[in-house]
Short mmCIF file of C-alpha atoms in Angstrom, two decimals:
data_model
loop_
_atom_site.label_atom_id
_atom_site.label_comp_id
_atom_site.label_asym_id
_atom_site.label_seq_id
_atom_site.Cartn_x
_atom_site.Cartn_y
_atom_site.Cartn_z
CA UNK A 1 -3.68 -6.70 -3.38
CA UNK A 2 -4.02 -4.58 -0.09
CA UNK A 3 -2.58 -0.88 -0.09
CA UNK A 4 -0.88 1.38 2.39
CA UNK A 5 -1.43 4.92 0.76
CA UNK A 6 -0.74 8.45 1.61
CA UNK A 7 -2.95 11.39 0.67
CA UNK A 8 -1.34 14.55 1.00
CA UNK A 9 -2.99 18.35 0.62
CA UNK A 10 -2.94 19.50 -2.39
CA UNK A 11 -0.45 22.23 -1.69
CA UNK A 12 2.34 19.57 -0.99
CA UNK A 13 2.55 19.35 -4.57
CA UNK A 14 3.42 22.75 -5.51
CA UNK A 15 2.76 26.36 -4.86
CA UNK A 16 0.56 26.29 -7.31
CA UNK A 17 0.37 22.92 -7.82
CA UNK A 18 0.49 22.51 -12.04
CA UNK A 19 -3.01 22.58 -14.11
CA UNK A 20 -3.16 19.12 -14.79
CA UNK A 21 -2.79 18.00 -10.95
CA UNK A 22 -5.69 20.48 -10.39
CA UNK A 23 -7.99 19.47 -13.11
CA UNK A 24 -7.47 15.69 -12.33
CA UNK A 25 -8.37 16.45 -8.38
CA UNK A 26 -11.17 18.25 -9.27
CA UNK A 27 -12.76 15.38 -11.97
CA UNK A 28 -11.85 12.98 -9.03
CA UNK A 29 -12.68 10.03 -11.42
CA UNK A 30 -11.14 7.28 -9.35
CA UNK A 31 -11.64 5.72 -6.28
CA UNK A 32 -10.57 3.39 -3.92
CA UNK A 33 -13.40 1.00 -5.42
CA UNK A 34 -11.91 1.46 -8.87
CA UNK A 35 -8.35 1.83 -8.72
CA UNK A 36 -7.57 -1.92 -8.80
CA UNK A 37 -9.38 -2.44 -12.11
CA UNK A 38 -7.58 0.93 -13.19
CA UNK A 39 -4.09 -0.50 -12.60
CA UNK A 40 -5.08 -3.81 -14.15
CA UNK A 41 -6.16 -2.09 -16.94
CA UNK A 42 -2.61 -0.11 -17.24
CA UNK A 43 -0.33 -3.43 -16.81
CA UNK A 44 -3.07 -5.23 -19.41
CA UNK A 45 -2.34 -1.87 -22.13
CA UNK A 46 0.96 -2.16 -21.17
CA UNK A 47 1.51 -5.93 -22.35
CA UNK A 48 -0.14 -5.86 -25.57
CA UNK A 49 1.25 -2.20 -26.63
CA UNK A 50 3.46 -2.65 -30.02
CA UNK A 51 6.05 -3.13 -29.19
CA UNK A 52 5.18 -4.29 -25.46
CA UNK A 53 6.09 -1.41 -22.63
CA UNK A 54 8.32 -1.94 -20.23
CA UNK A 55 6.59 -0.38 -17.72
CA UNK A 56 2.59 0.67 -17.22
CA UNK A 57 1.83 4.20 -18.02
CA UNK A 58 4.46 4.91 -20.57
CA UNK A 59 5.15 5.19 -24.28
CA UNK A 60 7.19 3.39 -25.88
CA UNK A 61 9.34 6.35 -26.08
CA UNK A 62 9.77 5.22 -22.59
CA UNK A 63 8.57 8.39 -21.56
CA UNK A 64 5.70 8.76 -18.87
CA UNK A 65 2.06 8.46 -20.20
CA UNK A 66 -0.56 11.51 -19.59
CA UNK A 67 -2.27 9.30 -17.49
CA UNK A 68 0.93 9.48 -14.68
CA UNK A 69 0.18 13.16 -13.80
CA UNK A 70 -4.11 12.45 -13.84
CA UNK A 71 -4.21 8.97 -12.29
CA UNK A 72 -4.88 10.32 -8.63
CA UNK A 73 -6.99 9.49 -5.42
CA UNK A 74 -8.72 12.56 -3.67
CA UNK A 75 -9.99 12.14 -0.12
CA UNK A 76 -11.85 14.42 1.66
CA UNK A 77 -10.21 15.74 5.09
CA UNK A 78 -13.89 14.99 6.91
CA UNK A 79 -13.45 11.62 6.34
CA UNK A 80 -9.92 10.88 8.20
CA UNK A 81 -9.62 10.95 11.97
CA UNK A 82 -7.14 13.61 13.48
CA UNK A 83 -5.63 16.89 12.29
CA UNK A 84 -5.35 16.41 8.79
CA UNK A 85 -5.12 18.98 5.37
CA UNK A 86 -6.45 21.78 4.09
CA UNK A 87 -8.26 19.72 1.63
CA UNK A 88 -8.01 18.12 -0.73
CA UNK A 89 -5.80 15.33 0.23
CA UNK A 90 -4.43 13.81 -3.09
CA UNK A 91 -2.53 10.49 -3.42
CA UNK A 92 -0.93 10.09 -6.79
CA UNK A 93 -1.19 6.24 -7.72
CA UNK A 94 2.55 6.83 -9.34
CA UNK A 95 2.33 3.15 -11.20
CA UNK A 96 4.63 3.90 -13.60
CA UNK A 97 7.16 4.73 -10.04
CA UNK A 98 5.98 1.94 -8.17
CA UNK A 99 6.73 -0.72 -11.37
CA UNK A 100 9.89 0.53 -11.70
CA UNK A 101 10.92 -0.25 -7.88
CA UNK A 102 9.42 -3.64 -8.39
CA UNK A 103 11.67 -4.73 -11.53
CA UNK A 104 14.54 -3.13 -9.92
CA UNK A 105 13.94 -5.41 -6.96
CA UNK A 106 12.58 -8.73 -8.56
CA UNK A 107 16.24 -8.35 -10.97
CA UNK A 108 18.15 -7.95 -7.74
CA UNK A 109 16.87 -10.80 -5.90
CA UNK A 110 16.09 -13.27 -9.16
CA UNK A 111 18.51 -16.44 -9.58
CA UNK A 112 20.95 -14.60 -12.35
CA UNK A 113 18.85 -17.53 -15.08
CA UNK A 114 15.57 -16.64 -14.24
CA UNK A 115 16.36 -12.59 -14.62
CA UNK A 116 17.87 -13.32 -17.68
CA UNK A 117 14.79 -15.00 -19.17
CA UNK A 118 12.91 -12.36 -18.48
CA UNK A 119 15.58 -9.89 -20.33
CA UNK A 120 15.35 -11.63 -23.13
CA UNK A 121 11.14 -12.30 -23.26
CA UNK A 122 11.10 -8.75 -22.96
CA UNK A 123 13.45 -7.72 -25.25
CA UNK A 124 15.24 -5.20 -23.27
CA UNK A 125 18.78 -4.94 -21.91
CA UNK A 126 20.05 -4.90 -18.10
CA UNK A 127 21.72 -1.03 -19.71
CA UNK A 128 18.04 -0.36 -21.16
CA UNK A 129 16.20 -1.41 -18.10
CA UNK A 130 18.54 0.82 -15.46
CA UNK A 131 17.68 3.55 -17.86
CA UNK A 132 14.17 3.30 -17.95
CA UNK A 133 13.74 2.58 -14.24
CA UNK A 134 15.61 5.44 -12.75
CA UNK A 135 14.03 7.76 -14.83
CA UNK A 136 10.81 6.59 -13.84
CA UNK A 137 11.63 6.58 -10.02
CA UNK A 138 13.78 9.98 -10.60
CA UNK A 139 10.36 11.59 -12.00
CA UNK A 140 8.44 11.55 -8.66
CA UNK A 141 7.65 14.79 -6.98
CA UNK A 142 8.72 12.96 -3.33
CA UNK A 143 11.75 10.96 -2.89
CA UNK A 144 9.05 8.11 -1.86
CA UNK A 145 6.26 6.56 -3.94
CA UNK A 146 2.72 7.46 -2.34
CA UNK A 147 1.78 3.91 -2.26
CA UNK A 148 2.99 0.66 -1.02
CA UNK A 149 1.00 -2.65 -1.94
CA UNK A 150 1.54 -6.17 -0.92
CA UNK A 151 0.26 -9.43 -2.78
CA UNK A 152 -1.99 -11.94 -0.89
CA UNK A 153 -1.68 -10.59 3.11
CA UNK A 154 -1.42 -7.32 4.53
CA UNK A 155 2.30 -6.90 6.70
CA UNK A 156 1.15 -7.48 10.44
CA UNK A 157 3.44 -4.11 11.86
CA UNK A 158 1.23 -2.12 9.29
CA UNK A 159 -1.57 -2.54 11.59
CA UNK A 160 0.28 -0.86 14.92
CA UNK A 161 -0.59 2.41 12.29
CA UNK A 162 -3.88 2.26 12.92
CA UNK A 163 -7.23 2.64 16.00
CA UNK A 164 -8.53 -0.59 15.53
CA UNK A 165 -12.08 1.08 16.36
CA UNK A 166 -11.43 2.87 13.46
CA UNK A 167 -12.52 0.03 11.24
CA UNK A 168 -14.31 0.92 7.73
CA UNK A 169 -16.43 -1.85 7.42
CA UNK A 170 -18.90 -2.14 3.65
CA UNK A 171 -19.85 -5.76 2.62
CA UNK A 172 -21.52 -4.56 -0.19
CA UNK A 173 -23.86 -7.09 -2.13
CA UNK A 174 -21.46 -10.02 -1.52
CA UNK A 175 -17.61 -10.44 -2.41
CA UNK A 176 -17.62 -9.33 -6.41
CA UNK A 177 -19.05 -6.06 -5.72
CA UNK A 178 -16.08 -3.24 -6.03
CA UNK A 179 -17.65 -1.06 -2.95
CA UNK A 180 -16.71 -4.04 -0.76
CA UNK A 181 -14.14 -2.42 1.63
CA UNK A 182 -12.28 -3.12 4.86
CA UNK A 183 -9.71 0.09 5.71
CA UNK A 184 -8.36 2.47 8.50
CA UNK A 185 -7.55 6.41 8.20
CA UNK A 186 -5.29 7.67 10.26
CA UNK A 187 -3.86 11.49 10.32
CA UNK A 188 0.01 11.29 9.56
CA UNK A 189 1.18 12.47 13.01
CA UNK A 190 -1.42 9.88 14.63
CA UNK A 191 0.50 6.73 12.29
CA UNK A 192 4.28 8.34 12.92
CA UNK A 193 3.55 8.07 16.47
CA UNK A 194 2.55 4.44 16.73
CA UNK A 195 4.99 3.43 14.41
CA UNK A 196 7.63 4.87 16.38
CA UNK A 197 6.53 3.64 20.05
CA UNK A 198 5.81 0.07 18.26
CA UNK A 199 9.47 -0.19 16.65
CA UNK A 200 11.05 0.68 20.28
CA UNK A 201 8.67 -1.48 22.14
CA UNK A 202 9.74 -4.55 19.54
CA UNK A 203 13.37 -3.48 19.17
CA UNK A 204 13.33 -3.77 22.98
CA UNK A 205 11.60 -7.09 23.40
CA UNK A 206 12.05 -9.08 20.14
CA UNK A 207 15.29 -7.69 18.69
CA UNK A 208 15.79 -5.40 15.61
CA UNK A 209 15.08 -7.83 12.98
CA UNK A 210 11.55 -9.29 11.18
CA UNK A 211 8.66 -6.68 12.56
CA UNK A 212 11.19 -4.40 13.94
CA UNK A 213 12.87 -3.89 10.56
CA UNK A 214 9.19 -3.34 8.92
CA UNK A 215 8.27 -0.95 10.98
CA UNK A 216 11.29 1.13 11.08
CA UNK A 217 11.26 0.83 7.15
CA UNK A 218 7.12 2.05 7.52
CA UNK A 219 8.69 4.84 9.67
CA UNK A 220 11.19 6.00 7.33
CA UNK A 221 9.11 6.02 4.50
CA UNK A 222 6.14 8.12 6.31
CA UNK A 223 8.70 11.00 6.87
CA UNK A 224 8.91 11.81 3.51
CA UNK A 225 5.66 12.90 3.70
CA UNK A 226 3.79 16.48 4.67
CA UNK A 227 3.03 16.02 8.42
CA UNK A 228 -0.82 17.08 7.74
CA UNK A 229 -1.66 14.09 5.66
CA UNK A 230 -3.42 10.94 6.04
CA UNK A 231 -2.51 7.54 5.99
CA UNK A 232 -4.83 4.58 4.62
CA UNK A 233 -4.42 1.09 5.22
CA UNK A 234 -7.05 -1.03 2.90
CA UNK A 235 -7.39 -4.48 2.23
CA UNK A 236 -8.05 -3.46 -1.55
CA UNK A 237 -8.63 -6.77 -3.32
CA UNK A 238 -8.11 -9.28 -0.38
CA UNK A 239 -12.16 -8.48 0.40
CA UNK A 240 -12.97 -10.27 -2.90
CA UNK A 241 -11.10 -13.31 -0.97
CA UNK A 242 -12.67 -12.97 2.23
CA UNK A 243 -16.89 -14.18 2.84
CA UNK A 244 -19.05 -12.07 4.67
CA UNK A 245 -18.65 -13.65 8.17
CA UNK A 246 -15.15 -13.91 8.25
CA UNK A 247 -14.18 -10.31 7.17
CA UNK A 248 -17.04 -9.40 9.48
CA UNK A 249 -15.05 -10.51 12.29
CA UNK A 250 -11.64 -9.46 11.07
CA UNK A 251 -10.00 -8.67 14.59
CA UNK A 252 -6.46 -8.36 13.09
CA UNK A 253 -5.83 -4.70 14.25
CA UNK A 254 -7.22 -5.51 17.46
CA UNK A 255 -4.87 -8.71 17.84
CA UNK A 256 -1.37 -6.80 16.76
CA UNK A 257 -2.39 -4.02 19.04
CA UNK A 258 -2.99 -6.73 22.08
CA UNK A 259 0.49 -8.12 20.95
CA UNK A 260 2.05 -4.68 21.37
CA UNK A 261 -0.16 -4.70 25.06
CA UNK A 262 1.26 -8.19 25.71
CA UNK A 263 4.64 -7.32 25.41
CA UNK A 264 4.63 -3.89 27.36
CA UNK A 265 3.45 -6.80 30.59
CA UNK A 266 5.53 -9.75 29.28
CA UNK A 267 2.09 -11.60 29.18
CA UNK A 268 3.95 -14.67 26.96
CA UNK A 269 0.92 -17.16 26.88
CA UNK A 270 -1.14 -14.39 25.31
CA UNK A 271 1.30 -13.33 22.88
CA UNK A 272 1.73 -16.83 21.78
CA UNK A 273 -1.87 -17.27 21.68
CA UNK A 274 -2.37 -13.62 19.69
CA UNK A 275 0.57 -15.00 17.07
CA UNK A 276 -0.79 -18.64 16.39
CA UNK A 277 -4.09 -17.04 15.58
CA UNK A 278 -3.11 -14.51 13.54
CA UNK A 279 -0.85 -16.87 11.57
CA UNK A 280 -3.02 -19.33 10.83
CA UNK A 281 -6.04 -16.54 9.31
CA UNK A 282 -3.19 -14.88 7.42
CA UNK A 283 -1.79 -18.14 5.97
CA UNK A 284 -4.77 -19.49 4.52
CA UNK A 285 -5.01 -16.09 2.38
CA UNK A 286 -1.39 -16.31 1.46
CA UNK A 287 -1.32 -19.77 0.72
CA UNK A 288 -3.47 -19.04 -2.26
CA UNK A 289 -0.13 -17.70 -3.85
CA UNK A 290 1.33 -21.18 -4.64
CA UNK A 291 -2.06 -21.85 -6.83
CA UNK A 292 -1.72 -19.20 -8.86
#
C-alpha cells in the first residue's frame, strides 16, 4: 500500500492541543517503518473481536478505540524541504476515518448483490452501517482524513507534488526489512503550488477528465490543511514488491515531471514515449491485484 500523508504542527490541533495528543507525540512510538504492520494489526483485532467490529479501532459499542486519539506519526520539521512547522509535525493515522470512507464508497459502487452479501456476512444493516460511518468520519478534527492510500500503484498526478531530486532512497538489508523506504517531503505551500500549475497545464492540454480530475481532487483535499505542513508521498509497502535494482532506478517522479515539460513544448513523441514507459513499470505492480 503506498501513502500520501500530511503532518501538520502540533498547534493545528488545538490551542492546547488535548493531553492525550501530547503524550502520544511525545512517546512517538510509530513510524513510517511500522505503521503498515500497525494497521494490519488493527483490521486483524478488528475481524476476530466478539462480535466482529465493523470498523478498526472501535468497540463494539461502535464507539472510537483509545488507540484513535494515540495512533499518530511525528516528523521532525529538519527533515522536510521548505518552510514548514513549528515542530512537531503530527499526522494522525485516523483508521477508524479512513475505513469508514472506504465502506461508504465500496457500498456505493458494489453491484446491489455483492453489497448485500457483505451486509449480511457482517451482520449489520445499510441503517446500522450509515450510523456507524458518519460518526466515524464526523469525529475528525479536519473535514479531511490526514491520509490517503492506494492498493498496488501509486496515482501518477501524485508525483507532480513532489522535487524528484528529493528522492528518499533506504534499501535496507533486502525487500523484507521494514526500514526499506522510497518517499518525497515536500512543505505544503511547495505541493499546493505544483498541484495547481499541473491541473491547469493538463486541463489545458488533455482536457478536465482522468489526471486532471486527480489532481484537482489532490488540490482540494490539501487545502484543508494548515499551510505550514508537510506533505509525504511513500511507496509504503510497494518496496517489499520492488528488488533492489529496479527501485534503485525508480525514475517515476522524474518521468511525470518530463510529461508536465513535454506538454508545456507539445514535444508528442516524448510524451508518448514518457507514458508507454511508465505504464508498462506501473502495470506489472498492479497486475499483481488479479492474483490475490
Amino acid at each position: 500500500m503506498a501513502y500520501l500523508r500530511v503532518y501538520e504542527p502540533l498547534s493545528a490541533f488545538g490551542e492546547p492541543p488535548s493531553e492525550q495528543l501530547e503524550k502520544a507525540v511525545e512517546a512517538a512510538t510509530l513510524s513510517r517503518a511500522t505503521v503498515g504492520e500497525r494497521e494490519q494489526c488493527m483490521w486483524l483485532k478488528s475481524q476476530v473481536a466478539v462480535p466482529v467490529r465493523l470498523l478498526p479501532a472501535e468497540l463494539a459499542n461502535g464507539k472510537p478505540a483509545p488507540s484513535t486519539g494515540t495512533d499518530v506519526l511525528v516528523l521532525d520539521p529538519e527533515d522536510v524541504p521548505g518552510e514548514v512547522g513549528p515542530g512537531p509535525l503530527v499526522c494522525p493515522l485516523e483508521l477508524r476515518a479512513r475505513s469508514a470512507a472506504a465502506l461508504v464508497g465500496f457500498l456505493g459502487d458494489a453491484p446491489p448483490a455483492l453489497a448485500a452479501t457483505v451486509l449480511d456476512a457482517s451482520g449489520v444493516t445499510p441503517e446500522k452501517v450509515r450510523s456507524r460511518t458518519t460518526a466515524a468520519l464526523g469525529g475528525l478534527p479536519k473535514a479531511a482524513v490526514h491520509v490517503l492510500s492506494t492498493t498496488w500503484t501509486v496515482p501518477l498526478p501524485w508525483f507532480a507534488l513532489v522535487d524528484p531530486a528529493e528522492r528518499r532512497l533506504n534499501l535496507g538489508t533486502g525487500q523484507d526489512d521494514p526500514a526499506r523506504e522510497l518517499s518525497w517531503r515536500v512543505s505544503m505551500s511547495d505541493a499546493l503550488t505544483r498541484a495547481a500549475e499541473a491541473r491547469e497545464l493538463v486541463e489545458n492540454t488533455l482536457g478536465d477528465s482522468g489526471p486532471a480530475r486527480i489532481l484537482e481532487e489532490t488540490e482540494r483535499w490539501l487545502t484543508n490543511f494548515d499551510p505550514r505542513s508537510a506533505v509525504e508521498l511513500d511507496y509504503g509497502g510497494l518496496v517489499q514488491l520492488i528488488a533492489d535494482p529496479i527501485l534503485e532506478s525508480d525514475t517515476s517522479a522524474e518521468e511525470v515531471h518530463s510529461i508536465l515539460d513535454a506538454l508545456r513544448t507539445g514535444n508528442v513523441e516524448q510524451l508518448a514515449e514518457l507514458f508507454n514507459d511508465l505504464r508498462e513499470y506501473w502495470s506489472e505492480l498492479a497486475a499483481r491485484e488479479h492474483f490475490n
